[in-house]
One Martini backbone bead per residue (centre of mass of N, CA, C, O) as a GRO file, in nm:
protein
  124
    1VAL     BB    1   0.511   1.198   0.309
    2PHE     BB    2   0.298   0.927   0.277
    3LYS     BB    3  -0.026   0.967   0.225
    4THR     BB    4  -0.287   0.723   0.359
    5THR     BB    5  -0.574   0.840   0.244
    6ARG     BB    6  -0.810   0.902   0.082
    7ASP     BB    7  -0.770   1.144  -0.037
    8ALA     BB    8  -0.450   1.056  -0.106
    9ILE     BB    9  -0.553   0.889  -0.286
   10ARG     BB   10  -0.776   1.015  -0.521
   11GLU     BB   11  -0.573   1.208  -0.603
   12VAL     BB   12  -0.362   0.992  -0.753
   13VAL     BB   13  -0.578   0.887  -0.953
   14GLN     BB   14  -0.678   1.076  -1.059
   15GLU     BB   15  -0.373   1.227  -1.181
   16ARG     BB   16  -0.261   0.885  -1.258
   17VAL     BB   17  -0.504   0.794  -1.418
   18GLU     BB   18  -0.691   0.741  -1.703
   19ASP     BB   19  -0.864   0.510  -1.668
   20ASN     BB   20  -1.152   0.431  -1.579
   21ARG     BB   21  -1.106   0.115  -1.541
   22GLN     BB   22  -0.924  -0.047  -1.364
   23MET     BB   23  -0.679  -0.315  -1.176
   24PHE     BB   24  -0.628  -0.316  -0.811
   25LYS     BB   25  -0.392  -0.449  -0.659
   26THR     BB   26  -0.446  -0.495  -0.242
   27ASP     BB   27  -0.432  -0.485  -0.007
   28ALA     BB   28  -0.668  -0.453   0.315
   29PHE     BB   29  -0.691  -0.166   0.328
   30GLN     BB   30  -0.910   0.074   0.366
   31ALA     BB   31  -0.853   0.315   0.196
   32HIS     BB   32  -0.820   0.140  -0.078
   33TYR     BB   33  -1.170   0.158  -0.129
   34VAL     BB   34  -1.173   0.431  -0.294
   35LEU     BB   35  -1.142   0.274  -0.610
   36LYS     BB   36  -1.442   0.142  -0.575
   37SER     BB   37  -1.595   0.502  -0.609
   38LEU     BB   38  -1.412   0.528  -0.908
   39GLY     BB   39  -1.455   0.327  -1.088
   40HIS     BB   40  -1.275   0.056  -0.964
   41ASP     BB   41  -1.087  -0.243  -0.961
   42LEU     BB   42  -1.084  -0.465  -0.646
   43GLN     BB   43  -0.819  -0.676  -0.503
   44ALA     BB   44  -0.851  -0.762  -0.129
   45LEU     BB   45  -0.559  -0.861   0.034
   46LYS     BB   46  -0.527  -1.052   0.299
   47LEU     BB   47  -0.225  -1.077   0.459
   48SER     BB   48   0.030  -1.251   0.683
   49GLY     BB   49   0.282  -1.365   0.535
   50SER     BB   50   0.256  -1.571   0.425
   51PRO     BB   51   0.326  -1.806   0.155
   52GLU     BB   52   0.094  -1.711  -0.019
   53SER     BB   53   0.147  -1.444  -0.045
   54CYS     BB   54   0.411  -1.454  -0.242
   55LYS     BB   55   0.236  -1.525  -0.464
   56GLN     BB   56   0.023  -1.240  -0.479
   57LEU     BB   57   0.294  -1.029  -0.434
   58PRO     BB   58   0.637  -1.075  -0.542
   59ILE     BB   59   0.768  -0.794  -0.571
   60VAL     BB   60   0.704  -0.684  -0.294
   61HIS     BB   61   0.844  -0.946  -0.147
   62ARG     BB   62   1.066  -0.875  -0.291
   63ALA     BB   63   1.164  -0.561  -0.230
   64ILE     BB   64   1.157  -0.633   0.098
   65SER     BB   65   1.394  -0.779   0.075
   66LEU     BB   66   1.635  -0.648  -0.065
   67LEU     BB   67   1.635  -0.398   0.122
   68LYS     BB   68   1.737  -0.603   0.405
   69ARG     BB   69   1.993  -0.676   0.271
   70SER     BB   70   2.128  -0.418   0.186
   71LEU     BB   71   2.098  -0.282   0.457
   72MET     BB   72   2.244  -0.518   0.633
   73GLY     BB   73   2.504  -0.579   0.435
   74THR     BB   74   2.619  -0.293   0.367
   75TYR     BB   75   2.554  -0.113   0.596
   76HIS     BB   76   2.539  -0.244   0.931
   77GLY     BB   77   2.310  -0.027   0.942
   78VAL     BB   78   2.079   0.247   1.048
   79SER     BB   79   1.996   0.585   1.062
   80PRO     BB   80   1.679   0.740   1.101
   81ARG     BB   81   1.831   1.007   0.973
   82TYR     BB   82   1.850   0.821   0.697
   83LEU     BB   83   1.678   0.655   0.563
   84ASP     BB   84   1.565   0.892   0.345
   85ARG     BB   85   1.851   0.783   0.166
   86TYR     BB   86   1.834   0.468   0.118
   87LEU     BB   87   1.536   0.468   0.017
   88ALA     BB   88   1.626   0.651  -0.254
   89GLU     BB   89   1.868   0.436  -0.356
   90PHE     BB   90   1.669   0.201  -0.374
   91CYS     BB   91   1.483   0.357  -0.606
   92PHE     BB   92   1.709   0.318  -0.807
   93ARG     BB   93   1.808   0.086  -0.862
   94TRP     BB   94   1.517  -0.056  -0.861
   95ASN     BB   95   1.427   0.114  -1.149
   96ARG     BB   96   1.727   0.043  -1.303
   97ARG     BB   97   1.751  -0.310  -1.298
   98ASP     BB   98   1.765  -0.336  -1.658
   99SER     BB   99   1.931  -0.122  -1.754
  100GLU     BB  100   2.259  -0.099  -1.724
  101GLU     BB  101   2.384   0.042  -1.948
  102THR     BB  102   2.234   0.281  -1.811
  103ILE     BB  103   2.478   0.356  -1.538
  104TRP     BB  104   2.698   0.426  -1.608
  105PHE     BB  105   2.585   0.712  -1.747
  106SER     BB  106   2.478   0.836  -1.506
  107MET     BB  107   2.712   0.813  -1.261
  108LEU     BB  108   2.916   1.008  -1.451
  109LYS     BB  109   2.708   1.262  -1.497
  110ALA     BB  110   2.714   1.284  -1.158
  111ALA     BB  111   3.008   1.303  -1.128
  112CYS     BB  112   3.059   1.569  -1.302
  113PHE     BB  113   2.738   1.721  -1.208
  114ALA     BB  114   2.765   1.775  -0.937
  115LEU     BB  115   2.787   1.903  -0.604
  116PRO     BB  116   2.941   1.950  -0.342
  117MET     BB  117   2.922   1.806  -0.009
  118GLY     BB  118   2.929   1.882   0.292
  119TYR     BB  119   2.956   1.811   0.599
  120ALA     BB  120   2.693   1.996   0.670
  121GLU     BB  121   2.522   1.908   0.517
  122LEU     BB  122   2.521   1.631   0.530
  123ARG     BB  123   2.427   1.674   0.878
  124ARG     BB  124   2.093   1.735   0.817
   0.00000   0.00000   0.00000
């Protein structure tokens, strides 16, 4: 579970952002203002679901829209118990959406080297 506290955000940014001054574009979540104290530029946009919000953060809205369509269209409902697995699959597909030529190789490799999963393991 990803924590969105000031301390958690500070830790992640210090660990993963190399340059001292980066531009971050976020919603107006209060904990994001810790980025300014780290010396970064912050453009916090308070968005309320208006059509203007889709123009400000288009990739975020595209990802959420695709996730919703995937969950409703492919699975026709999602059990909260397995939501993390559905999200993991969506992230896998999203991260590889521009590399169609390597998807088949990844799937073939996973099919060949993955260990079989029993029903008892699936129910955990």
